[in-house]
Amino acid sequence: MTITVNGEPRQAVLGRTLQDLLNELDVDQETVVVERNREILNHPRFADTPLQEGDVLEIVRFIGGG
Amino acid sequence: MTLSAEQLQRYARQLKLPEVGDAGQNQLAMSSVLLIGTGGLGSAAALYLAAAGVGRLGLTDADSVDLSNLQRQILHFTPDLHKPKTQSAREKINSLNPDVRVETYQERLDAGNLPGLLTQYDFIIDATDNFITKFLISDECVRAGKPFSHAGVTGWEGQTFTYLPDGRCGCYRCLFAAPPPPEKIPDQAAAGILGAVAGTLGTLQATEALKYLLGLDGLLTNRLLVYQARRLKWREIRFQPAPDCPVCREKMLKKS
């Protein structure tokens, strides 16, 4: 199935979760939030959020410098 | 208040803008902005706000100017080394625009002294360099009903959004819930930062403050703007007030 991650199309396997995707992208879960289809998800929810066909995901890093 | 001949000339280019004009310029002169931090973000923001003629600028910073600051903190010059940043900033702003009254606070902010400071200003700019203070500023601005501009920068990247206390805007906690574990995020000394990236974000913060003070719409609310300078990309992350944000919920309960 096809999903969109940060504006780029990407193939994903049915049954995988958001946590799996972040692991695949080598992104530390605790350093990001994810906007999924216009909803903001924090890291405690990544493991129980299955990826679905057509998902539009934006991965947003914590940025704290000034 | 009538603008002097000198002011008409100083502000000529922005007086031309229909959104500013004489009335807007007077509005700016009667307005105030608190800049929390005079580093990379705060330097750019403060200079543009001062140049635009915002009547009163509050500057908070507990640090002194260090040689490693000068690559990005454009309010501070080489002869300012070891000077308190608030003093260095005051001198530049006075020299740029004597119309601006500068108030300085050379102290660290906490939940004790921040609320009292917020009440004295119309708009707040979070130009700090750490998550603890960023969450504190967001929380206290929501509680005090103050509009603020958030920004953060690292490496080639920056983020910003604006909060208005109209009951319809998400805050920093609505988006990020809680600070990340400190050991997971490298600090700026370790991660590095391009000065111009901080300047871009600080300039956006000043623009948002000016729009707010002029009573304009189209502010960056419920949208996190993410700037990736290396490949020059802008992204927008939409968010809403979070039903489970404890600070917004506490504010709602107080209102009703």
Tab-separated table of C-alpha atoms in Angstrom:
chain	number	residue	atom	x	y	z
A	1	MET	CA	0.000	0.000	0.000
A	2	THR	CA	1.047	3.583	-0.515
A	3	ILE	CA	1.327	6.173	2.224
A	4	THR	CA	2.746	9.703	2.221
A	5	VAL	CA	5.538	10.584	4.635
A	6	ASN	CA	6.665	14.224	4.863
A	7	GLY	CA	5.152	14.892	1.454
A	8	GLU	CA	6.864	11.922	-0.262
A	9	PRO	CA	5.001	8.780	-1.370
A	10	ARG	CA	6.257	5.581	0.238
A	11	GLN	CA	5.367	1.881	0.142
A	12	ALA	CA	4.317	0.299	3.417
A	13	VAL	CA	3.348	-3.223	4.429
A	14	LEU	CA	-0.200	-3.787	5.679
A	15	GLY	CA	-0.247	-4.661	9.377
A	16	ARG	CA	2.747	-2.498	10.263
A	17	THR	CA	2.407	0.279	12.844
A	18	LEU	CA	3.641	3.835	13.072
A	19	GLN	CA	6.290	2.569	15.468
A	20	ASP	CA	7.530	0.104	12.821
A	21	LEU	CA	7.719	2.907	10.276
A	22	LEU	CA	9.752	5.151	12.600
A	23	ASN	CA	12.098	2.251	13.344
A	24	GLU	CA	12.497	1.676	9.611
A	25	LEU	CA	13.323	5.385	9.149
A	26	ASP	CA	15.716	5.213	12.116
A	27	VAL	CA	13.800	7.952	13.951
A	28	ASP	CA	13.886	7.911	17.762
A	29	GLN	CA	10.216	7.830	18.831
A	30	GLU	CA	10.752	10.069	21.819
A	31	THR	CA	12.123	12.917	19.697
A	32	VAL	CA	9.117	13.365	17.383
A	33	VAL	CA	5.381	13.754	17.159
A	34	VAL	CA	3.485	12.616	14.075
A	35	GLU	CA	0.609	14.320	12.361
A	36	ARG	CA	-1.523	11.514	10.895
A	37	ASN	CA	-4.371	12.593	8.639
A	38	ARG	CA	-4.588	15.922	10.483
A	39	GLU	CA	-4.398	14.446	13.975
A	40	ILE	CA	-1.340	14.885	16.214
A	41	LEU	CA	-0.047	11.676	17.780
A	42	ASN	CA	2.520	11.540	20.578
A	43	HIS	CA	4.924	8.655	21.088
A	44	PRO	CA	2.815	6.574	23.536
A	45	ARG	CA	0.350	6.004	20.680
A	46	PHE	CA	2.805	5.031	17.936
A	47	ALA	CA	2.867	1.305	18.769
A	48	ASP	CA	-0.903	0.875	18.553
A	49	THR	CA	-1.445	2.990	15.440
A	50	PRO	CA	-1.592	0.728	12.370
A	51	LEU	CA	-0.565	2.189	9.034
A	52	GLN	CA	-3.398	2.383	6.530
A	53	GLU	CA	-3.603	2.822	2.764
A	54	GLY	CA	-3.513	6.517	1.898
A	55	ASP	CA	-2.207	7.690	5.294
A	56	VAL	CA	-0.703	11.164	5.137
A	57	LEU	CA	2.002	11.413	7.779
A	58	GLU	CA	4.176	14.332	8.811
A	59	ILE	CA	6.983	13.538	11.214
A	60	VAL	CA	7.843	16.581	13.319
A	61	ARG	CA	11.043	16.702	15.340
A	62	PHE	CA	11.401	18.489	18.660
A	63	ILE	CA	13.514	21.575	17.957
A	64	GLY	CA	14.479	23.589	20.982
A	65	GLY	CA	17.417	25.849	20.076
A	66	GLY	CA	17.292	29.621	19.997
B	1	MET	CA	-0.562	61.569	18.197
B	2	THR	CA	0.926	63.218	15.104
B	3	LEU	CA	4.070	61.771	13.612
B	4	SER	CA	7.039	64.159	13.554
B	5	ALA	CA	8.746	65.080	10.283
B	6	GLU	CA	11.596	62.818	11.282
B	7	GLN	CA	9.256	59.906	11.992
B	8	LEU	CA	7.453	60.426	8.679
B	9	GLN	CA	10.795	59.996	6.979
B	10	ARG	CA	12.055	57.165	9.188
B	11	TYR	CA	8.951	55.049	8.671
B	12	ALA	CA	8.153	56.279	5.113
B	13	ARG	CA	8.428	52.827	3.497
B	14	GLN	CA	6.062	51.112	5.903
B	15	LEU	CA	3.667	54.094	6.139
B	16	LYS	CA	3.035	53.360	2.449
B	17	LEU	CA	1.568	49.985	3.339
B	18	PRO	CA	-2.232	50.253	3.601
B	19	GLU	CA	-2.086	47.937	6.639
B	20	VAL	CA	0.198	50.394	8.466
B	21	GLY	CA	-0.309	54.068	7.566
B	22	ASP	CA	-0.272	56.790	10.239
B	23	ALA	CA	-2.807	54.983	12.409
B	24	GLY	CA	-0.839	51.726	12.330
B	25	GLN	CA	2.423	53.518	13.065
B	26	ASN	CA	0.830	55.155	16.106
B	27	GLN	CA	-0.532	51.791	17.127
B	28	LEU	CA	2.988	50.318	16.997
B	29	ALA	CA	4.347	53.236	19.037
B	30	MET	CA	1.792	52.490	21.758
B	31	SER	CA	2.531	48.749	21.723
B	32	SER	CA	4.949	46.568	23.631
B	33	VAL	CA	6.678	43.247	23.014
B	34	LEU	CA	8.567	41.059	25.481
B	35	LEU	CA	11.483	39.188	23.921
B	36	ILE	CA	12.550	36.242	26.012
B	37	GLY	CA	16.132	35.625	24.944
B	38	THR	CA	18.437	37.840	22.899
B	39	GLY	CA	20.274	35.049	21.084
B	40	GLY	CA	19.920	33.956	17.466
B	41	LEU	CA	16.134	34.275	17.285
B	42	GLY	CA	15.825	37.256	19.629
B	43	SER	CA	18.539	39.290	17.865
B	44	ALA	CA	16.761	39.287	14.516
B	45	ALA	CA	13.325	39.770	16.071
B	46	ALA	CA	14.446	42.653	18.305
B	47	LEU	CA	16.169	44.543	15.503
B	48	TYR	CA	13.141	44.387	13.193
B	49	LEU	CA	10.698	45.315	15.953
B	50	ALA	CA	12.877	48.248	16.978
B	51	ALA	CA	13.339	49.387	13.387
B	52	ALA	CA	9.575	49.227	12.847
B	53	GLY	CA	8.987	51.540	15.809
B	54	VAL	CA	7.372	49.303	18.427
B	55	GLY	CA	7.168	51.687	21.390
B	56	ARG	CA	8.407	49.462	24.168
B	57	LEU	CA	10.597	46.356	24.046
B	58	GLY	CA	11.295	44.166	27.056
B	59	LEU	CA	14.434	42.019	26.816
B	60	THR	CA	15.247	39.157	29.124
B	61	ASP	CA	18.543	37.297	29.109
B	62	ALA	CA	20.721	36.154	31.985
B	63	ASP	CA	23.841	35.548	29.877
B	64	SER	CA	26.826	37.617	28.822
B	65	VAL	CA	28.162	37.876	25.293
B	66	ASP	CA	30.532	35.046	24.383
B	67	LEU	CA	32.713	34.833	21.277
B	68	SER	CA	30.822	31.712	20.117
B	69	ASN	CA	27.550	33.742	20.090
B	70	LEU	CA	28.611	36.195	17.396
B	71	GLN	CA	28.200	33.789	14.469
B	72	ARG	CA	24.395	34.099	14.818
B	73	GLN	CA	23.416	36.594	17.531
B	74	ILE	CA	23.546	39.715	15.402
B	75	LEU	CA	22.578	42.144	18.181
B	76	HIS	CA	26.006	41.603	19.721
B	77	PHE	CA	29.318	42.783	18.273
B	78	THR	CA	32.945	41.900	18.984
B	79	PRO	CA	33.514	44.867	21.362
B	80	ASP	CA	30.562	43.586	23.459
B	81	LEU	CA	32.371	40.422	24.612
B	82	HIS	CA	31.639	39.632	28.302
B	83	LYS	CA	29.008	42.389	28.514
B	84	PRO	CA	25.539	41.345	29.747
B	85	LYS	CA	23.514	40.561	26.619
B	86	THR	CA	20.646	42.760	27.788
B	87	GLN	CA	23.009	45.744	27.986
B	88	SER	CA	24.553	45.031	24.594
B	89	ALA	CA	21.070	44.644	23.091
B	90	ARG	CA	19.823	47.876	24.686
B	91	GLU	CA	22.744	49.845	23.227
B	92	LYS	CA	22.097	48.569	19.675
B	93	ILE	CA	18.360	49.183	19.856
B	94	ASN	CA	18.801	52.704	21.259
B	95	SER	CA	21.278	53.447	18.534
B	96	LEU	CA	19.005	52.022	15.802
B	97	ASN	CA	15.839	53.781	16.928
B	98	PRO	CA	15.653	56.256	19.818
B	99	ASP	CA	11.819	56.123	19.614
B	100	VAL	CA	11.915	52.711	21.316
B	101	ARG	CA	11.903	52.392	25.103
B	102	VAL	CA	13.972	49.385	26.150
B	103	GLU	CA	13.408	47.548	29.419
B	104	THR	CA	15.913	44.875	30.418
B	105	TYR	CA	15.722	41.935	32.791
B	106	GLN	CA	19.036	40.209	33.367
B	107	GLU	CA	17.559	37.178	35.065
B	108	ARG	CA	16.543	33.566	34.494
B	109	LEU	CA	12.820	33.111	34.108
B	110	ASP	CA	10.792	30.674	36.137
B	111	ALA	CA	7.184	30.092	37.133
B	112	GLY	CA	7.712	32.671	39.900
B	113	ASN	CA	8.809	35.741	37.929
B	114	LEU	CA	7.408	35.068	34.444
B	115	PRO	CA	3.657	35.668	35.069
B	116	GLY	CA	4.288	39.162	36.492
B	117	LEU	CA	6.414	40.061	33.476
B	118	LEU	CA	3.883	38.808	30.911
B	119	THR	CA	1.147	41.131	32.169
B	120	GLN	CA	3.269	44.168	31.256
B	121	TYR	CA	3.475	43.412	27.516
B	122	ASP	CA	1.071	43.068	24.566
B	123	PHE	CA	2.861	40.273	22.727
B	124	ILE	CA	5.496	37.737	23.777
B	125	ILE	CA	8.313	36.290	21.671
B	126	ASP	CA	9.782	32.992	22.805
B	127	ALA	CA	13.370	33.228	21.622
B	128	THR	CA	14.769	30.868	24.239
B	129	ASP	CA	17.099	27.946	23.632
B	130	ASN	CA	15.669	25.158	25.781
B	131	PHE	CA	12.533	23.035	26.060
B	132	ILE	CA	11.887	23.645	29.746
B	133	THR	CA	11.562	27.404	29.209
B	134	LYS	CA	9.615	26.943	25.952
B	135	PHE	CA	6.992	24.859	27.766
B	136	LEU	CA	6.989	27.336	30.667
B	137	ILE	CA	6.391	30.303	28.335
B	138	SER	CA	3.589	28.519	26.494
B	139	ASP	CA	1.911	27.400	29.735
B	140	GLU	CA	2.115	30.825	31.382
B	141	CYS	CA	0.973	32.698	28.247
B	142	VAL	CA	-2.076	30.415	27.991
B	143	ARG	CA	-2.842	30.981	31.697
B	144	ALA	CA	-2.344	34.761	31.394
B	145	GLY	CA	-4.259	34.999	28.108
B	146	LYS	CA	-1.237	36.438	26.239
B	147	PRO	CA	-0.484	35.955	22.544
B	148	PHE	CA	2.965	34.599	21.765
B	149	SER	CA	5.212	33.477	18.947
B	150	HIS	CA	7.071	30.228	19.462
B	151	ALA	CA	10.198	29.291	17.525
B	152	GLY	CA	12.997	26.768	17.770
B	153	VAL	CA	16.056	26.211	15.596
B	154	THR	CA	18.809	23.659	15.229
B	155	GLY	CA	21.205	22.752	12.451
B	156	TRP	CA	19.607	23.824	9.156
B	157	GLU	CA	16.089	23.629	10.508
B	158	GLY	CA	13.558	25.751	12.345
B	159	GLN	CA	9.916	25.704	13.438
B	160	THR	CA	7.496	28.413	14.443
B	161	PHE	CA	3.845	29.008	15.251
B	162	THR	CA	1.750	31.735	16.830
B	163	TYR	CA	-0.726	31.412	19.682
B	164	LEU	CA	-3.661	33.744	20.236
B	165	PRO	CA	-5.722	33.578	23.442
B	166	ASP	CA	-9.060	33.396	21.625
B	167	GLY	CA	-9.991	29.906	22.841
B	168	ARG	CA	-9.513	28.447	19.366
B	169	CYS	CA	-5.715	28.194	19.146
B	170	GLY	CA	-3.530	25.260	20.071
B	171	CYS	CA	-0.523	25.908	22.325
B	172	TYR	CA	2.944	24.312	22.387
B	173	ARG	CA	1.680	21.626	24.766
B	174	CYS	CA	-1.287	20.836	22.482
B	175	LEU	CA	1.302	19.915	19.877
B	176	PHE	CA	4.201	18.396	21.784
B	177	ALA	CA	2.584	17.394	25.117
B	178	ALA	CA	5.823	17.350	27.158
B	179	PRO	CA	9.546	18.045	26.799
B	180	PRO	CA	11.556	15.197	25.254
B	181	PRO	CA	14.035	13.330	27.472
B	182	PRO	CA	17.014	15.746	27.646
B	183	GLU	CA	19.580	13.057	26.775
B	184	LYS	CA	17.770	12.413	23.465
B	185	ILE	CA	18.218	15.905	22.046
B	186	PRO	CA	21.706	17.275	21.445
B	187	ASP	CA	22.093	20.894	22.595
B	188	GLN	CA	23.119	23.596	20.188
B	189	ALA	CA	26.777	23.367	21.095
B	190	ALA	CA	26.686	19.728	20.001
B	191	ALA	CA	24.198	19.968	17.125
B	192	GLY	CA	25.409	23.222	15.541
B	193	ILE	CA	23.285	25.906	13.917
B	194	LEU	CA	23.582	28.119	10.864
B	195	GLY	CA	23.175	31.724	11.998
B	196	ALA	CA	21.054	32.731	9.038
B	197	VAL	CA	18.519	29.984	9.872
B	198	ALA	CA	17.998	31.477	13.336
B	199	GLY	CA	17.712	34.909	11.699
B	200	THR	CA	15.022	33.676	9.296
B	201	LEU	CA	12.917	32.297	12.140
B	202	GLY	CA	13.449	35.362	14.355
B	203	THR	CA	12.382	37.555	11.445
B	204	LEU	CA	9.178	35.507	11.050
B	205	GLN	CA	8.506	35.986	14.760
B	206	ALA	CA	8.899	39.762	14.422
B	207	THR	CA	6.543	39.735	11.419
B	208	GLU	CA	3.900	37.869	13.414
B	209	ALA	CA	4.257	40.305	16.336
B	210	LEU	CA	3.853	43.293	13.989
B	211	LYS	CA	0.777	41.736	12.343
B	212	TYR	CA	-0.769	41.149	15.752
B	213	LEU	CA	0.012	44.662	17.000
B	214	LEU	CA	-1.482	46.140	13.818
B	215	GLY	CA	-4.662	44.132	14.360
B	216	LEU	CA	-4.199	42.096	11.172
B	217	ASP	CA	-5.470	38.602	10.518
B	218	GLY	CA	-3.681	35.705	8.833
B	219	LEU	CA	-1.464	34.821	11.777
B	220	LEU	CA	0.348	31.484	11.965
B	221	THR	CA	-2.139	29.904	14.383
B	222	ASN	CA	-2.909	26.175	14.519
B	223	ARG	CA	-0.108	25.671	11.988
B	224	LEU	CA	3.472	24.754	12.763
B	225	LEU	CA	5.689	26.088	10.008
B	226	VAL	CA	8.759	23.896	9.537
B	227	TYR	CA	11.675	25.352	7.597
B	228	GLN	CA	14.372	23.077	6.183
B	229	ALA	CA	17.086	25.364	4.854
B	230	ARG	CA	19.479	22.761	3.486
B	231	ARG	CA	17.110	21.717	0.659
B	232	LEU	CA	14.998	24.828	1.092
B	233	LYS	CA	11.640	23.302	1.903
B	234	TRP	CA	8.745	24.669	3.937
B	235	ARG	CA	6.179	22.345	5.499
B	236	GLU	CA	3.076	23.179	7.467
B	237	ILE	CA	1.778	20.891	10.194
B	238	ARG	CA	-1.823	21.591	11.115
B	239	PHE	CA	-2.869	21.150	14.716
B	240	GLN	CA	-5.747	22.085	16.998
B	241	PRO	CA	-6.256	22.785	20.684
B	242	ALA	CA	-5.803	19.291	22.167
B	243	PRO	CA	-8.732	18.074	24.283
B	244	ASP	CA	-6.241	16.482	26.673
B	245	CYS	CA	-3.925	19.523	27.033
B	246	PRO	CA	-3.968	20.115	30.799
B	247	VAL	CA	-3.130	23.827	30.521
B	248	CYS	CA	-5.774	24.673	27.912
B	249	ARG	CA	-8.332	22.588	29.806
B	250	GLU	CA	-7.572	24.413	33.061
B	251	LYS	CA	-7.986	27.729	31.208
B	252	MET	CA	-11.345	26.640	29.730
B	253	LEU	CA	-12.651	25.547	33.123
B	254	LYS	CA	-11.707	28.911	34.625
B	255	LYS	CA	-13.536	30.757	31.850
B	256	SER	CA	-16.799	28.816	32.090
